[in-house]
């Protein structure tokens, strides 16, 4: 992967967006590629995924009692919008679901104002 970080990330930035031309701005892409090209950074990023088996075990135990506090689930229509809300309802009793239309995985990059408005409305 060393030296090919940008190529790897382009796949995620483009394929997980509703419109690959409007996911992450070029300046952000360049910054992420530069940061992750530093020694050890990709390994640290991928470590998140290596923890999935332990996370699943923890979630199974923790989900025995549902969360009583309000939970906001925001998802992009073109990504996992509806699924995210369904998952949250399995572990929480007071769930607000917001599905952003014509939006992929990159909520803040694709729909920053709508995402901020949903969070602000939820908090007030």
mmCIF file of N, CA and C in Angstrom:
data_model
loop_
_atom_site.group_PDB
_atom_site.id
_atom_site.type_symbol
_atom_site.label_atom_id
_atom_site.label_comp_id
_atom_site.label_asym_id
_atom_site.label_seq_id
_atom_site.Cartn_x
_atom_site.Cartn_y
_atom_site.Cartn_z
ATOM 1 N N UNK A 1 0.829 -1.188 0.000
ATOM 2 C CA UNK A 1 0.000 0.000 0.000
ATOM 3 C C UNK A 1 0.878 1.258 0.000
ATOM 4 N N UNK A 2 2.070 1.155 0.567
ATOM 5 C CA UNK A 2 2.948 2.319 0.656
ATOM 6 C C UNK A 2 3.120 2.962 -0.719
ATOM 7 N N UNK A 3 2.852 4.243 -0.782
ATOM 8 C CA UNK A 3 2.971 4.989 -2.028
ATOM 9 C C UNK A 3 1.715 4.943 -2.883
ATOM 10 N N UNK A 4 0.719 4.162 -2.466
ATOM 11 C CA UNK A 4 -0.513 4.033 -3.243
ATOM 12 C C UNK A 4 -1.743 4.425 -2.404
ATOM 13 N N UNK A 5 -1.516 5.178 -1.356
ATOM 14 C CA UNK A 5 -2.600 5.552 -0.453
ATOM 15 C C UNK A 5 -3.705 6.314 -1.189
ATOM 16 N N UNK A 6 -3.304 7.240 -2.015
ATOM 17 C CA UNK A 6 -4.299 8.062 -2.728
ATOM 18 C C UNK A 6 -5.185 7.187 -3.616
ATOM 19 N N UNK A 7 -4.592 6.235 -4.300
ATOM 20 C CA UNK A 7 -5.362 5.339 -5.167
ATOM 21 C C UNK A 7 -6.387 4.561 -4.335
ATOM 22 N N UNK A 8 -5.959 4.060 -3.196
ATOM 23 C CA UNK A 8 -6.856 3.324 -2.304
ATOM 24 C C UNK A 8 -8.021 4.200 -1.864
ATOM 25 N N UNK A 9 -7.723 5.391 -1.402
ATOM 26 C CA UNK A 9 -8.774 6.266 -0.900
ATOM 27 C C UNK A 9 -9.705 6.755 -1.996
ATOM 28 N N UNK A 10 -9.196 6.941 -3.199
ATOM 29 C CA UNK A 10 -10.059 7.387 -4.301
ATOM 30 C C UNK A 10 -11.225 6.421 -4.485
ATOM 31 N N UNK A 11 -10.947 5.140 -4.328
ATOM 32 C CA UNK A 11 -12.026 4.144 -4.432
ATOM 33 C C UNK A 11 -13.133 4.458 -3.423
ATOM 34 N N UNK A 12 -12.792 4.662 -2.180
ATOM 35 C CA UNK A 12 -13.791 4.929 -1.147
ATOM 36 C C UNK A 12 -14.472 6.275 -1.361
ATOM 37 N N UNK A 13 -13.683 7.301 -1.646
ATOM 38 C CA UNK A 13 -14.264 8.630 -1.838
ATOM 39 C C UNK A 13 -15.247 8.646 -2.998
ATOM 40 N N UNK A 14 -14.916 7.945 -4.065
ATOM 41 C CA UNK A 14 -15.764 7.966 -5.254
ATOM 42 C C UNK A 14 -16.922 6.981 -5.169
ATOM 43 N N UNK A 15 -16.641 5.746 -4.796
ATOM 44 C CA UNK A 15 -17.664 4.704 -4.837
ATOM 45 C C UNK A 15 -18.654 4.765 -3.679
ATOM 46 N N UNK A 16 -18.301 5.426 -2.600
ATOM 47 C CA UNK A 16 -19.216 5.520 -1.467
ATOM 48 C C UNK A 16 -19.995 6.833 -1.472
ATOM 49 N N UNK A 17 -19.813 7.642 -2.486
ATOM 50 C CA UNK A 17 -20.502 8.926 -2.597
ATOM 51 C C UNK A 17 -21.700 8.792 -3.532
ATOM 52 N N UNK A 18 -22.692 9.645 -3.343
ATOM 53 C CA UNK A 18 -23.827 9.665 -4.263
ATOM 54 C C UNK A 18 -23.365 10.162 -5.629
ATOM 55 N N UNK A 19 -22.449 11.116 -5.631
ATOM 56 C CA UNK A 19 -21.892 11.674 -6.865
ATOM 57 C C UNK A 19 -20.388 11.798 -6.659
ATOM 58 N N UNK A 20 -19.622 10.966 -7.349
ATOM 59 C CA UNK A 20 -18.175 10.931 -7.115
ATOM 60 C C UNK A 20 -17.495 12.265 -7.378
ATOM 61 N N UNK A 21 -18.144 13.151 -8.117
ATOM 62 C CA UNK A 21 -17.554 14.462 -8.388
ATOM 63 C C UNK A 21 -17.828 15.472 -7.279
ATOM 64 N N UNK A 22 -18.635 15.076 -6.302
ATOM 65 C CA UNK A 22 -18.972 15.999 -5.220
ATOM 66 C C UNK A 22 -18.872 15.343 -3.846
ATOM 67 N N UNK A 23 -17.897 14.479 -3.648
ATOM 68 C CA UNK A 23 -17.741 13.888 -2.321
ATOM 69 C C UNK A 23 -16.746 14.715 -1.519
ATOM 70 N N UNK A 24 -15.470 14.509 -1.732
ATOM 71 C CA UNK A 24 -14.459 15.281 -1.019
ATOM 72 C C UNK A 24 -13.770 16.245 -1.976
ATOM 73 N N UNK A 25 -13.600 17.494 -1.556
ATOM 74 C CA UNK A 25 -12.870 18.449 -2.392
ATOM 75 C C UNK A 25 -11.415 18.008 -2.577
ATOM 76 N N UNK A 26 -10.801 18.455 -3.641
ATOM 77 C CA UNK A 26 -9.428 18.068 -3.955
ATOM 78 C C UNK A 26 -8.467 18.406 -2.819
ATOM 79 N N UNK A 27 -8.625 19.552 -2.193
ATOM 80 C CA UNK A 27 -7.717 19.931 -1.099
ATOM 81 C C UNK A 27 -7.796 18.920 0.047
ATOM 82 N N UNK A 28 -8.998 18.448 0.364
ATOM 83 C CA UNK A 28 -9.164 17.447 1.420
ATOM 84 C C UNK A 28 -8.554 16.115 1.010
ATOM 85 N N UNK A 29 -8.756 15.732 -0.247
ATOM 86 C CA UNK A 29 -8.193 14.478 -0.748
ATOM 87 C C UNK A 29 -6.665 14.501 -0.637
ATOM 88 N N UNK A 30 -6.079 15.599 -1.049
ATOM 89 C CA UNK A 30 -4.621 15.723 -0.990
ATOM 90 C C UNK A 30 -4.128 15.665 0.454
ATOM 91 N N UNK A 31 -4.841 16.331 1.354
ATOM 92 C CA UNK A 31 -4.436 16.334 2.766
ATOM 93 C C UNK A 31 -4.525 14.935 3.370
ATOM 94 N N UNK A 32 -5.628 14.237 3.138
ATOM 95 C CA UNK A 32 -5.765 12.867 3.656
ATOM 96 C C UNK A 32 -4.685 11.955 3.090
ATOM 97 N N UNK A 33 -4.452 12.039 1.789
ATOM 98 C CA UNK A 33 -3.440 11.180 1.160
ATOM 99 C C UNK A 33 -2.063 11.451 1.760
ATOM 100 N N UNK A 34 -1.755 12.704 1.992
ATOM 101 C CA UNK A 34 -0.448 13.055 2.560
ATOM 102 C C UNK A 34 -0.322 12.538 3.990
ATOM 103 N N UNK A 35 -1.346 12.729 4.778
ATOM 104 C CA UNK A 35 -1.303 12.296 6.174
ATOM 105 C C UNK A 35 -1.176 10.780 6.273
ATOM 106 N N UNK A 36 -1.976 10.066 5.495
ATOM 107 C CA UNK A 36 -1.949 8.601 5.567
ATOM 108 C C UNK A 36 -0.725 7.991 4.902
ATOM 109 N N UNK A 37 0.035 8.772 4.160
ATOM 110 C CA UNK A 37 1.256 8.234 3.547
ATOM 111 C C UNK A 37 2.418 8.201 4.537
ATOM 112 N N UNK A 38 2.245 8.817 5.690
ATOM 113 C CA UNK A 38 3.291 8.802 6.712
ATOM 114 C C UNK A 38 3.391 7.407 7.331
ATOM 115 N N UNK A 39 4.584 7.018 7.757
ATOM 116 C CA UNK A 39 4.779 5.673 8.323
ATOM 117 C C UNK A 39 3.812 5.372 9.470
ATOM 118 N N UNK A 40 3.198 4.204 9.401
ATOM 119 C CA UNK A 40 2.323 3.738 10.463
ATOM 120 C C UNK A 40 0.892 4.227 10.408
ATOM 121 N N UNK A 41 0.616 5.218 9.587
ATOM 122 C CA UNK A 41 -0.729 5.800 9.578
ATOM 123 C C UNK A 41 -1.776 4.858 8.988
ATOM 124 N N UNK A 42 -1.457 4.169 7.904
ATOM 125 C CA UNK A 42 -2.425 3.241 7.321
ATOM 126 C C UNK A 42 -2.703 2.098 8.293
ATOM 127 N N UNK A 43 -1.667 1.591 8.940
ATOM 128 C CA UNK A 43 -1.864 0.503 9.903
ATOM 129 C C UNK A 43 -2.789 0.952 11.031
ATOM 130 N N UNK A 44 -2.604 2.171 11.493
ATOM 131 C CA UNK A 44 -3.465 2.689 12.557
ATOM 132 C C UNK A 44 -4.906 2.799 12.074
ATOM 133 N N UNK A 45 -5.093 3.269 10.861
ATOM 134 C CA UNK A 45 -6.440 3.387 10.306
ATOM 135 C C UNK A 45 -7.127 2.047 10.142
ATOM 136 N N UNK A 46 -6.398 1.057 9.655
ATOM 137 C CA UNK A 46 -6.977 -0.272 9.445
ATOM 138 C C UNK A 46 -7.201 -1.011 10.760
ATOM 139 N N UNK A 47 -6.555 -0.605 11.827
ATOM 140 C CA UNK A 47 -6.746 -1.262 13.124
ATOM 141 C C UNK A 47 -8.191 -1.178 13.591
ATOM 142 N N UNK A 48 -8.880 -0.146 13.184
ATOM 143 C CA UNK A 48 -10.300 -0.006 13.509
ATOM 144 C C UNK A 48 -11.059 -1.265 13.086
ATOM 145 N N UNK A 49 -10.778 -1.744 11.880
ATOM 146 C CA UNK A 49 -11.494 -2.900 11.348
ATOM 147 C C UNK A 49 -11.058 -4.206 12.011
ATOM 148 N N UNK A 50 -9.825 -4.284 12.440
ATOM 149 C CA UNK A 50 -9.364 -5.514 13.094
ATOM 150 C C UNK A 50 -10.030 -5.705 14.458
ATOM 151 N N UNK A 51 -10.614 -4.654 14.990
ATOM 152 C CA UNK A 51 -11.301 -4.744 16.283
ATOM 153 C C UNK A 51 -12.751 -5.207 16.139
ATOM 154 N N UNK A 52 -13.237 -5.426 14.922
ATOM 155 C CA UNK A 52 -14.640 -5.804 14.719
ATOM 156 C C UNK A 52 -15.084 -7.026 15.520
ATOM 157 N N UNK A 53 -14.309 -8.115 15.573
ATOM 158 C CA UNK A 53 -14.780 -9.267 16.363
ATOM 159 C C UNK A 53 -15.021 -8.908 17.836
ATOM 160 N N UNK A 54 -14.119 -8.156 18.410
ATOM 161 C CA UNK A 54 -14.285 -7.747 19.810
ATOM 162 C C UNK A 54 -15.458 -6.776 19.941
ATOM 163 N N UNK A 55 -15.591 -5.879 18.985
ATOM 164 C CA UNK A 55 -16.688 -4.920 19.006
ATOM 165 C C UNK A 55 -18.030 -5.644 18.951
ATOM 166 N N UNK A 56 -18.140 -6.664 18.105
ATOM 167 C CA UNK A 56 -19.386 -7.426 17.997
ATOM 168 C C UNK A 56 -19.728 -8.094 19.324
ATOM 169 N N UNK A 57 -18.734 -8.641 19.982
ATOM 170 C CA UNK A 57 -18.943 -9.272 21.290
ATOM 171 C C UNK A 57 -19.400 -8.238 22.311
ATOM 172 N N UNK A 58 -18.734 -7.089 22.325
ATOM 173 C CA UNK A 58 -19.108 -6.019 23.253
ATOM 174 C C UNK A 58 -20.532 -5.533 22.984
ATOM 175 N N UNK A 59 -20.864 -5.326 21.711
ATOM 176 C CA UNK A 59 -22.205 -4.852 21.359
ATOM 177 C C UNK A 59 -23.282 -5.845 21.782
ATOM 178 N N UNK A 60 -23.009 -7.132 21.586
ATOM 179 C CA UNK A 60 -23.990 -8.149 21.973
ATOM 180 C C UNK A 60 -24.288 -8.059 23.465
ATOM 181 N N UNK A 61 -23.268 -7.872 24.257
ATOM 182 C CA UNK A 61 -23.451 -7.763 25.705
ATOM 183 C C UNK A 61 -24.131 -6.439 26.073
ATOM 184 N N UNK A 62 -23.647 -5.350 25.506
ATOM 185 C CA UNK A 62 -24.177 -4.035 25.855
ATOM 186 C C UNK A 62 -25.607 -3.824 25.371
ATOM 187 N N UNK A 63 -26.002 -4.484 24.291
ATOM 188 C CA UNK A 63 -27.338 -4.262 23.737
ATOM 189 C C UNK A 63 -28.434 -5.003 24.493
ATOM 190 N N UNK A 64 -28.076 -5.727 25.523
ATOM 191 C CA UNK A 64 -29.089 -6.414 26.331
ATOM 192 C C UNK A 64 -30.001 -5.410 27.029
ATOM 193 N N UNK A 65 -29.468 -4.241 27.327
ATOM 194 C CA UNK A 65 -30.264 -3.148 27.885
ATOM 195 C C UNK A 65 -30.246 -2.008 26.870
ATOM 196 N N UNK A 66 -31.425 -1.537 26.474
ATOM 197 C CA UNK A 66 -31.488 -0.479 25.460
ATOM 198 C C UNK A 66 -31.080 0.873 26.039
ATOM 199 N N UNK A 67 -30.492 1.685 25.190
ATOM 200 C CA UNK A 67 -30.100 3.036 25.577
ATOM 201 C C UNK A 67 -31.352 3.866 25.840
ATOM 202 N N UNK A 68 -31.426 4.553 26.986
ATOM 203 C CA UNK A 68 -32.623 5.336 27.293
ATOM 204 C C UNK A 68 -32.571 6.773 26.764
ATOM 205 N N UNK A 69 -31.388 7.252 26.416
ATOM 206 C CA UNK A 69 -31.261 8.641 25.988
ATOM 207 C C UNK A 69 -31.608 8.784 24.506
ATOM 208 N N UNK A 70 -31.959 10.006 24.080
ATOM 209 C CA UNK A 70 -32.247 10.233 22.660
ATOM 210 C C UNK A 70 -31.011 9.946 21.801
ATOM 211 N N UNK A 71 -31.244 9.314 20.661
ATOM 212 C CA UNK A 71 -30.178 8.954 19.725
ATOM 213 C C UNK A 71 -30.544 9.500 18.350
ATOM 214 N N UNK A 72 -29.584 10.110 17.690
ATOM 215 C CA UNK A 72 -29.773 10.613 16.329
ATOM 216 C C UNK A 72 -29.011 9.721 15.366
ATOM 217 N N UNK A 73 -29.705 9.197 14.367
ATOM 218 C CA UNK A 73 -29.080 8.389 13.320
ATOM 219 C C UNK A 73 -29.245 9.131 12.000
ATOM 220 N N UNK A 74 -28.141 9.580 11.436
ATOM 221 C CA UNK A 74 -28.174 10.282 10.151
ATOM 222 C C UNK A 74 -27.472 9.414 9.127
ATOM 223 N N UNK A 75 -28.125 9.186 8.015
ATOM 224 C CA UNK A 75 -27.521 8.382 6.964
ATOM 225 C C UNK A 75 -27.838 8.942 5.595
ATOM 226 N N UNK A 76 -26.991 8.631 4.650
ATOM 227 C CA UNK A 76 -27.218 9.047 3.274
ATOM 228 C C UNK A 76 -28.117 8.058 2.554
ATOM 229 N N UNK A 77 -29.060 8.573 1.801
ATOM 230 C CA UNK A 77 -30.000 7.737 1.052
ATOM 231 C C UNK A 77 -29.279 6.739 0.151
ATOM 232 N N UNK A 78 -28.170 7.153 -0.457
ATOM 233 C CA UNK A 78 -27.448 6.301 -1.397
ATOM 234 C C UNK A 78 -26.434 5.396 -0.692
ATOM 235 N N UNK A 79 -26.370 5.496 0.624
ATOM 236 C CA UNK A 79 -25.438 4.650 1.385
ATOM 237 C C UNK A 79 -26.258 3.726 2.278
ATOM 238 N N UNK A 80 -26.164 3.940 3.573
ATOM 239 C CA UNK A 80 -26.848 3.050 4.520
ATOM 240 C C UNK A 80 -27.906 3.773 5.326
ATOM 241 N N UNK A 81 -28.512 4.800 4.754
ATOM 242 C CA UNK A 81 -29.445 5.653 5.477
ATOM 243 C C UNK A 81 -30.503 4.925 6.270
ATOM 244 N N UNK A 82 -31.329 4.123 5.620
ATOM 245 C CA UNK A 82 -32.419 3.428 6.307
ATOM 246 C C UNK A 82 -31.883 2.363 7.263
ATOM 247 N N UNK A 83 -30.848 1.669 6.856
ATOM 248 C CA UNK A 83 -30.282 0.603 7.682
ATOM 249 C C UNK A 83 -29.749 1.135 9.007
ATOM 250 N N UNK A 84 -29.104 2.284 8.974
ATOM 251 C CA UNK A 84 -28.549 2.860 10.196
ATOM 252 C C UNK A 84 -29.646 3.118 11.223
ATOM 253 N N UNK A 85 -30.756 3.682 10.785
ATOM 254 C CA UNK A 85 -31.874 3.923 11.699
ATOM 255 C C UNK A 85 -32.436 2.635 12.263
ATOM 256 N N UNK A 86 -32.571 1.619 11.416
ATOM 257 C CA UNK A 86 -33.074 0.320 11.875
ATOM 258 C C UNK A 86 -32.143 -0.281 12.926
ATOM 259 N N UNK A 87 -30.847 -0.165 12.698
ATOM 260 C CA UNK A 87 -29.881 -0.697 13.664
ATOM 261 C C UNK A 87 -29.968 0.032 14.998
ATOM 262 N N UNK A 88 -30.092 1.343 14.958
ATOM 263 C CA UNK A 88 -30.168 2.110 16.201
ATOM 264 C C UNK A 88 -31.421 1.756 16.994
ATOM 265 N N UNK A 89 -32.512 1.470 16.298
ATOM 266 C CA UNK A 89 -33.756 1.114 16.990
ATOM 267 C C UNK A 89 -33.657 -0.234 17.700
ATOM 268 N N UNK A 90 -32.682 -1.031 17.331
ATOM 269 C CA UNK A 90 -32.457 -2.299 18.027
ATOM 270 C C UNK A 90 -31.816 -2.100 19.396
ATOM 271 N N UNK A 91 -31.128 -0.965 19.576
ATOM 272 C CA UNK A 91 -30.370 -0.762 20.816
ATOM 273 C C UNK A 91 -30.773 0.487 21.592
ATOM 274 N N UNK A 92 -31.759 1.241 21.089
ATOM 275 C CA UNK A 92 -32.174 2.469 21.770
ATOM 276 C C UNK A 92 -33.694 2.605 21.701
ATOM 277 N N UNK A 93 -34.264 3.279 22.692
ATOM 278 C CA UNK A 93 -35.722 3.421 22.761
ATOM 279 C C UNK A 93 -36.228 4.725 22.157
ATOM 280 N N UNK A 94 -35.368 5.726 22.027
ATOM 281 C CA UNK A 94 -35.783 7.050 21.540
ATOM 282 C C UNK A 94 -34.864 7.451 20.389
ATOM 283 N N UNK A 95 -35.215 7.018 19.180
ATOM 284 C CA UNK A 95 -34.345 7.212 18.017
ATOM 285 C C UNK A 95 -34.991 8.167 17.022
ATOM 286 N N UNK A 96 -34.238 9.172 16.629
ATOM 287 C CA UNK A 96 -34.627 10.061 15.538
ATOM 288 C C UNK A 96 -33.792 9.671 14.334
ATOM 289 N N UNK A 97 -34.458 9.395 13.223
ATOM 290 C CA UNK A 97 -33.763 8.979 12.008
ATOM 291 C C UNK A 97 -33.880 10.081 10.965
ATOM 292 N N UNK A 98 -32.752 10.475 10.406
ATOM 293 C CA UNK A 98 -32.719 11.443 9.316
ATOM 294 C C UNK A 98 -31.989 10.787 8.152
ATOM 295 N N UNK A 99 -32.670 10.717 7.026
ATOM 296 C CA UNK A 99 -32.054 10.181 5.814
ATOM 297 C C UNK A 99 -31.901 11.335 4.838
ATOM 298 N N UNK A 100 -30.661 11.639 4.493
ATOM 299 C CA UNK A 100 -30.385 12.748 3.586
ATOM 300 C C UNK A 100 -30.508 12.271 2.142
ATOM 301 N N UNK A 101 -31.418 12.881 1.373
ATOM 302 C CA UNK A 101 -31.620 12.441 -0.011
ATOM 303 C C UNK A 101 -30.403 12.710 -0.885
ATOM 304 N N UNK A 102 -30.223 11.840 -1.862
ATOM 305 C CA UNK A 102 -29.145 11.969 -2.844
ATOM 306 C C UNK A 102 -27.789 12.187 -2.172
ATOM 307 N N UNK A 103 -27.551 11.443 -1.097
ATOM 308 C CA UNK A 103 -26.314 11.552 -0.327
ATOM 309 C C UNK A 103 -25.751 10.156 -0.112
ATOM 310 N N UNK A 104 -24.429 10.055 -0.170
ATOM 311 C CA UNK A 104 -23.765 8.784 0.065
ATOM 312 C C UNK A 104 -23.242 8.684 1.483
ATOM 313 N N UNK A 105 -22.045 8.147 1.612
ATOM 314 C CA UNK A 105 -21.422 7.893 2.907
ATOM 315 C C UNK A 105 -20.852 9.163 3.547
ATOM 316 N N UNK A 106 -20.464 10.121 2.751
ATOM 317 C CA UNK A 106 -19.723 11.295 3.227
ATOM 318 C C UNK A 106 -20.681 12.449 3.536
ATOM 319 N N UNK A 107 -21.423 12.334 4.618
ATOM 320 C CA UNK A 107 -22.479 13.285 4.946
ATOM 321 C C UNK A 107 -22.000 14.727 5.008
ATOM 322 N N UNK A 108 -20.968 14.974 5.781
ATOM 323 C CA UNK A 108 -20.500 16.356 5.961
ATOM 324 C C UNK A 108 -19.885 16.931 4.697
ATOM 325 N N UNK A 109 -19.338 16.088 3.859
ATOM 326 C CA UNK A 109 -18.740 16.573 2.628
ATOM 327 C C UNK A 109 -19.792 16.759 1.536
ATOM 328 N N UNK A 110 -20.771 15.863 1.480
ATOM 329 C CA UNK A 110 -21.785 15.919 0.432
ATOM 330 C C UNK A 110 -22.941 16.858 0.771
ATOM 331 N N UNK A 111 -23.324 16.907 2.029
ATOM 332 C CA UNK A 111 -24.463 17.723 2.462
ATOM 333 C C UNK A 111 -24.164 18.377 3.812
ATOM 334 N N UNK A 112 -23.174 19.274 3.849
ATOM 335 C CA UNK A 112 -22.783 19.853 5.143
ATOM 336 C C UNK A 112 -23.895 20.635 5.833
ATOM 337 N N UNK A 113 -24.635 21.441 5.088
ATOM 338 C CA UNK A 113 -25.675 22.251 5.732
ATOM 339 C C UNK A 113 -26.814 21.388 6.254
ATOM 340 N N UNK A 114 -27.239 20.421 5.456
ATOM 341 C CA UNK A 114 -28.336 19.556 5.878
ATOM 342 C C UNK A 114 -27.943 18.708 7.090
ATOM 343 N N UNK A 115 -26.698 18.241 7.101
ATOM 344 C CA UNK A 115 -26.219 17.452 8.237
ATOM 345 C C UNK A 115 -26.176 18.314 9.496
ATOM 346 N N UNK A 116 -25.621 19.506 9.378
ATOM 347 C CA UNK A 116 -25.553 20.425 10.523
ATOM 348 C C UNK A 116 -26.947 20.791 11.022
ATOM 349 N N UNK A 117 -27.874 21.026 10.099
ATOM 350 C CA UNK A 117 -29.247 21.362 10.490
ATOM 351 C C UNK A 117 -29.901 20.208 11.249
ATOM 352 N N UNK A 118 -29.673 18.986 10.808
ATOM 353 C CA UNK A 118 -30.253 17.824 11.491
ATOM 354 C C UNK A 118 -29.711 17.707 12.912
ATOM 355 N N UNK A 119 -28.410 17.919 13.068
ATOM 356 C CA UNK A 119 -27.799 17.845 14.398
ATOM 357 C C UNK A 119 -28.320 18.975 15.280
ATOM 358 N N UNK A 120 -28.371 20.186 14.739
ATOM 359 C CA UNK A 120 -28.853 21.336 15.504
ATOM 360 C C UNK A 120 -30.299 21.133 15.946
ATOM 361 N N UNK A 121 -31.145 20.685 15.036
ATOM 362 C CA UNK A 121 -32.555 20.438 15.372
ATOM 363 C C UNK A 121 -32.670 19.379 16.466
ATOM 364 N N UNK A 122 -31.874 18.340 16.373
ATOM 365 C CA UNK A 122 -31.900 17.265 17.367
ATOM 366 C C UNK A 122 -31.484 17.773 18.745
ATOM 367 N N UNK A 123 -30.504 18.654 18.783
ATOM 368 C CA UNK A 123 -29.978 19.141 20.063
ATOM 369 C C UNK A 123 -30.858 20.207 20.711
ATOM 370 N N UNK A 124 -31.774 20.793 19.957
ATOM 371 C CA UNK A 124 -32.629 21.856 20.518
ATOM 372 C C UNK A 124 -34.011 21.391 20.818
#
